[in-house]
Coordinates of C-alpha atoms in Angstrom, one line a residue:
X322 CA -21.6 3.0 30.0
X323 CA -21.7 3.7 26.3
X324 CA -23.3 1.0 24.2
X325 CA -20.9 0.3 21.3
X326 CA -22.0 -3.2 20.3
X327 CA -25.7 -3.7 19.6
X328 CA -27.9 -6.2 17.9
X329 CA -27.6 -4.2 14.6
X330 CA -23.8 -3.8 14.7
X331 CA -22.1 -4.8 11.4
X332 CA -18.8 -6.7 11.5
X333 CA -15.6 -6.1 9.7
X334 CA -12.3 -7.9 10.2
X335 CA -8.7 -8.4 9.3
X336 CA -7.7 -11.9 7.9
X337 CA -4.1 -13.1 7.8
X338 CA -1.4 -14.5 10.0
X339 CA 0.0 -13.2 12.3
X340 CA -2.5 -10.3 13.1
X341 CA -2.0 -9.8 16.8
X342 CA 0.3 -6.8 16.2
X343 CA -2.2 -5.0 13.8
X344 CA -3.1 -1.4 14.5
X345 CA -6.2 -1.7 12.2
X346 CA -8.8 -2.4 15.0
X347 CA -7.8 0.8 16.9
X348 CA -7.9 2.9 13.8
X349 CA -11.2 1.6 12.4
X350 CA -13.1 1.3 15.7
X351 CA -12.0 4.9 16.7
X352 CA -13.3 6.1 13.3
X353 CA -16.6 4.2 13.6
X354 CA -17.2 5.6 17.0
X355 CA -16.2 9.1 15.9
X356 CA -18.5 9.0 12.9
X357 CA -21.4 7.2 14.7
X358 CA -21.1 4.3 12.3
X359 CA -22.6 1.1 13.7
X360 CA -19.7 -1.2 12.8
X361 CA -17.1 -3.1 14.8
X362 CA -13.7 -4.3 13.6
X363 CA -11.8 -7.4 14.9
X364 CA -8.8 -9.6 13.8
X365 CA -8.9 -13.3 12.9
X366 CA -5.7 -15.3 12.5
X367 CA -6.3 -17.1 9.2
X368 CA -3.9 -19.2 7.2
X369 CA -4.1 -19.5 3.4
X370 CA -5.8 -22.9 3.5
X371 CA -8.5 -21.5 5.8
X372 CA -9.4 -18.5 3.5
X373 CA -12.1 -20.4 1.6
X374 CA -14.0 -21.0 4.8
X375 CA -13.3 -17.5 6.1
X376 CA -14.8 -15.9 2.9
X377 CA -17.8 -18.2 3.1
X378 CA -18.3 -17.0 6.7
X379 CA -18.3 -13.4 5.5
X380 CA -21.3 -14.1 3.3
X381 CA -23.0 -16.3 6.0
X382 CA -22.6 -13.6 8.6
X383 CA -23.4 -10.8 6.1
X384 CA -20.2 -9.0 7.2
X385 CA -19.7 -5.6 5.5
X386 CA -16.2 -6.7 4.4
X387 CA -12.7 -7.5 5.5
X388 CA -9.0 -6.5 5.1
X389 CA -6.4 -9.0 4.1
X390 CA -2.8 -9.2 5.1
X391 CA 0.0 -11.7 4.5
X392 CA 0.0 -14.5 3.5
X393 CA -3.5 -14.4 2.2
X394 CA -3.7 -11.5 -0.3
X395 CA -3.3 -13.7 -3.4
X396 CA -5.6 -16.5 -2.5
X397 CA -8.3 -13.9 -1.4
X398 CA -8.2 -12.5 -4.9
X399 CA -9.2 -15.9 -6.3
X400 CA -12.1 -16.2 -3.9
X401 CA -14.0 -12.9 -4.4
X402 CA -16.6 -12.2 -7.1
X403 CA -15.1 -9.2 -8.7
X404 CA -11.8 -7.3 -8.7
X405 CA -11.0 -3.6 -9.1
X406 CA -8.6 -2.7 -12.0
X407 CA -5.6 -2.5 -9.7
X408 CA -6.4 -5.8 -7.9
X409 CA -6.9 -7.5 -11.3
X410 CA -3.5 -6.5 -12.6
X411 CA -1.7 -7.3 -9.3
X412 CA -3.6 -10.5 -8.6
X413 CA -4.0 -9.7 -5.0
X414 CA -6.4 -7.9 -2.7
X415 CA -6.1 -6.2 0.7
X416 CA -9.7 -4.9 1.0
X417 CA -12.9 -6.7 0.2
X418 CA -16.3 -5.1 0.4
X419 CA -19.6 -7.0 0.6
X420 CA -22.1 -5.3 -1.7
X421 CA -25.3 -7.2 -1.1
X422 CA -23.7 -10.6 -1.2
X423 CA -21.2 -9.7 -4.0
X424 CA -17.6 -9.6 -2.7
X425 CA -15.5 -7.0 -4.5
X426 CA -11.8 -7.1 -4.0
X427 CA -9.6 -3.9 -4.0
X428 CA -5.9 -3.2 -3.5
X429 CA -5.5 0.0 -1.6
X430 CA -1.7 -0.1 -0.9
X431 CA -0.7 1.6 -4.1
X432 CA -3.6 4.1 -3.8
X433 CA -2.5 4.9 -0.2
X434 CA 1.1 5.5 -1.4
X435 CA -0.1 7.8 -4.2
X436 CA -2.4 9.7 -1.8
X437 CA 0.4 10.1 0.7
X438 CA 2.5 11.7 -2.1
X439 CA -0.4 14.0 -2.9
X440 CA -0.6 15.0 0.8
X441 CA 3.0 16.1 0.4
X442 CA 2.3 18.1 -2.7
X443 CA 3.5 15.5 -5.2
X444 CA 1.5 14.3 -8.1
X445 CA 2.4 11.2 -10.2
X446 CA 0.5 12.2 -13.4
X447 CA 2.9 12.8 -16.3
X448 CA 5.9 12.0 -14.1
X449 CA 8.9 9.8 -14.8
X450 CA 9.2 7.4 -11.9
X451 CA 11.9 4.9 -10.8
X452 CA 10.8 2.2 -8.4
X453 CA 13.3 0.0 -6.5
X454 CA 11.8 -3.4 -5.7
X455 CA 9.3 -5.9 -7.2
X456 CA 7.6 -7.4 -4.1
X457 CA 3.9 -6.9 -3.1
X458 CA 4.1 -3.2 -2.1
X459 CA 6.3 -2.3 -5.0
X460 CA 3.9 -4.0 -7.5
X461 CA 0.9 -2.2 -6.0
X462 CA 2.7 1.1 -6.3
X463 CA 3.8 0.5 -9.9
X464 CA 0.3 -0.4 -10.9
X465 CA -1.4 2.5 -9.2
X466 CA 1.2 5.0 -10.5
X467 CA 0.5 3.8 -14.1
X468 CA -3.3 3.9 -13.5
X469 CA -2.9 7.5 -12.2
X470 CA -1.2 8.7 -15.4
X471 CA 2.6 8.3 -14.8
X472 CA 4.5 8.9 -18.0
X473 CA 7.1 6.2 -17.4
X474 CA 8.0 3.7 -14.7
X475 CA 11.5 2.1 -14.5
X476 CA 11.5 -0.9 -12.2
X477 CA 14.7 -2.1 -10.6
X478 CA 15.2 -5.3 -8.7
X479 CA 18.0 -7.6 -7.6
X480 CA 18.7 -10.7 -9.8
X481 CA 16.2 -13.0 -8.0
X482 CA 12.8 -14.5 -8.7
X483 CA 11.1 -11.2 -8.2
X484 CA 12.9 -9.8 -11.2
X485 CA 10.9 -12.2 -13.5
X486 CA 7.7 -11.2 -11.5
X487 CA 8.5 -7.6 -12.4
X488 CA 8.7 -8.4 -16.1
X489 CA 5.2 -10.0 -15.8
X490 CA 3.9 -6.9 -14.0
X491 CA 5.3 -4.6 -16.7
X492 CA 3.5 -6.6 -19.4
X493 CA 0.2 -6.4 -17.6
X494 CA 0.6 -2.6 -17.1
X495 CA 1.4 -2.1 -20.7
X496 CA -1.7 -4.0 -21.7
X497 CA -3.9 -2.0 -19.3
X498 CA -2.2 1.4 -19.7
X499 CA -0.4 1.5 -23.1
X500 CA 0.5 5.2 -22.7
X501 CA 2.7 4.4 -19.7
X502 CA 6.3 3.4 -20.7
X503 CA 7.4 0.5 -18.4
X504 CA 10.7 -1.2 -18.3
X505 CA 12.5 -3.6 -16.0
X506 CA 16.2 -3.6 -15.3
X507 CA 18.4 -5.6 -12.9
X508 CA 19.7 -3.6 -10.0
X509 CA 23.2 -4.7 -10.9
X510 CA 23.2 -2.3 -13.8
X511 CA 24.2 0.8 -11.9
X512 CA 25.0 2.8 -15.0
X513 CA 21.4 2.4 -16.3
X514 CA 20.0 3.2 -12.8
X515 CA 22.1 6.3 -12.7
X516 CA 20.9 7.4 -16.1
X517 CA 17.2 6.7 -15.3
X518 CA 17.4 8.6 -11.9
X519 CA 19.0 11.5 -13.7
X520 CA 15.8 11.9 -15.8
X521 CA 13.4 10.9 -13.1
X522 CA 10.9 13.1 -11.2
X523 CA 10.3 10.6 -8.4
X524 CA 12.5 7.8 -6.9
X525 CA 10.7 5.2 -4.8
X526 CA 12.3 2.7 -2.5
X527 CA 9.7 -0.1 -2.2
X528 CA 12.0 -2.6 -0.5
X529 CA 12.8 -3.4 3.1
X530 CA 16.3 -2.0 2.8
X531 CA 16.8 0.6 5.5
X532 CA 14.2 -0.8 7.9
X533 CA 15.2 -1.5 11.5
X534 CA 17.4 -3.2 12.6
X535 CA 19.3 -2.4 9.4
X536 CA 18.9 1.3 9.4
X537 CA 22.1 2.0 7.6
X538 CA 21.1 0.0 4.5
X539 CA 20.4 1.9 1.3
X540 CA 20.1 0.9 -2.4
X541 CA 21.5 4.3 -3.5
X542 CA 25.1 4.1 -2.3
X543 CA 26.2 6.8 -4.7
X544 CA 24.6 10.0 -3.4
X545 CA 25.6 11.8 -6.6
X546 CA 22.6 10.2 -8.2
X547 CA 20.3 12.6 -6.3
X548 CA 19.6 15.8 -8.1
X549 CA 17.6 19.0 -7.7
X550 CA 13.9 18.5 -8.3
X551 CA 14.0 14.8 -7.5
X552 CA 11.4 13.6 -5.0
X553 CA 12.6 10.6 -3.0
X554 CA 9.9 8.5 -1.3
X555 CA 10.4 5.5 1.0
X556 CA 7.9 2.8 1.9
X557 CA 9.9 2.0 5.1
X558 CA 8.3 3.6 8.2
X559 CA 10.5 2.3 10.9
X560 CA 12.6 4.4 11.3
X561 CA 10.6 7.4 10.2
X562 CA 13.6 8.8 8.4
X563 CA 15.7 6.2 6.6
X564 CA 19.3 6.7 5.5
X565 CA 18.0 7.0 1.9
X566 CA 15.7 9.9 3.0
X567 CA 18.4 11.6 5.1
X568 CA 21.0 11.6 2.3
X569 CA 18.5 12.6 -0.3
X570 CA 17.4 15.6 1.9
X571 CA 21.0 16.5 2.4
X572 CA 21.4 16.6 -1.4
X573 CA 18.5 19.0 -1.7
X574 CA 15.7 16.5 -2.6
X575 CA 12.2 16.6 -1.3
X576 CA 11.6 13.4 0.7
X577 CA 8.4 11.5 1.7
X578 CA 8.4 8.8 4.4
X579 CA 6.4 5.6 4.5
X580 CA 4.2 6.1 7.5
X581 CA 1.5 8.0 5.6
X582 CA 1.1 5.1 3.1
X583 CA -0.2 2.9 5.9
X584 CA -2.6 5.6 7.1
X585 CA -4.0 6.5 3.7
X586 CA -4.5 2.9 2.5
X587 CA -6.6 2.4 5.6
X588 CA -8.5 5.6 5.0
X589 CA -9.3 4.6 1.4
X590 CA -10.6 1.2 2.7
X591 CA -12.7 3.1 5.3
X592 CA -14.4 5.1 2.5
X593 CA -15.0 1.9 0.6
X594 CA -16.7 0.4 3.6
X595 CA -18.7 3.4 4.8
X596 CA -18.8 6.0 2.0
X597 CA -17.3 8.5 4.5
X598 CA -13.9 10.2 4.7
X599 CA -12.0 8.7 7.6
X600 CA -11.4 11.2 10.4
X601 CA -7.6 11.1 9.8
X602 CA -6.6 14.2 11.7
X603 CA -8.7 13.2 14.7
X604 CA -7.3 9.7 14.7
X605 CA -3.8 10.9 14.5
X606 CA -4.4 13.3 17.4
X607 CA -5.9 10.4 19.4
X608 CA -3.0 8.1 18.6
X609 CA -0.4 10.7 19.5
X610 CA -2.1 11.3 22.8
X611 CA -1.8 7.6 23.8

C-alpha cells in the first residue's frame, strides 16, 4: 500500500462552518500526490469564536497554512501577522500561509475570477467593468480588477446594507488605485445601469441571483442592455449556464461561467503553499472520471 502520511508530512486545512461539503481536500490531496509533495489537507469545523485558538494551533503544529471559508474570513484577517494588498483592502482572507512562523493572509477569490477570465481570453487591464453585487465575492472581484489595471468599475447593489459597504470599498480602492475610476449606484437606477453597460467591456454578476433552485432569476431583465463586444461573466456555478449567460449568449455576447473561479482561486492558493503550479488539467480529468 502506498504510504501517503509519514512522520514528515506537513498539514494544511480548511477552517469554517460548515465544511463537510467542501471539495478542497480532494483537489489539494490529489495535487499533492500528483506532484509528490509531502503535505496532507483536512477540514476542521471552526466557528468565529474558535478562530483565535485555531490560528494558535497553526503555529503550535507548524502547519504550512490554511484556507478560510464562511463565517471566518473577516476574523481570520484580524488574527494573521500580515495581509496581501487585496486582503488588506477587503478586510478578509481565504488563504493563510505560514512563512517560518509568520502568518500571511491572502484573498484569492478575486484573483481566481480574473484568472478564469484570462483562461477564456479576457483581460481586465484598461477595461470598463460593471459589477452587480457588493457581498464578499463581489468585493474581492472589484478589488482584484482594480489592482489588475481596470480603467473603471461601476458597482451596483440593491438598496440594502451592502450598498453602504460598497461605498466603503470604493473609497478604499480609490485610495489604493487612484487611476481606477470607481462609482457606486443603487440597482434601482435602471437608466444609469443601462448607460453604464452600454459603455462597458465586461459585465459581472457577483450575486446569488440565478443560482439553483432559482435558475430563472436575473438582474438584467431587459436583454436590450446586452451589446456586441460585451463580455458577460457570472460567479454562479450551479447551474453551469445561468439565465443571464444564456440570454447574453443569444444576444451575441461572449460569456464566462463561475465554475472556473473556484478552480483557479484554489490553484492560486496551491502555488502560495507549494511554489508549484497546480496540476489543473490532471485534476479536472480525475474529477470528471469519478
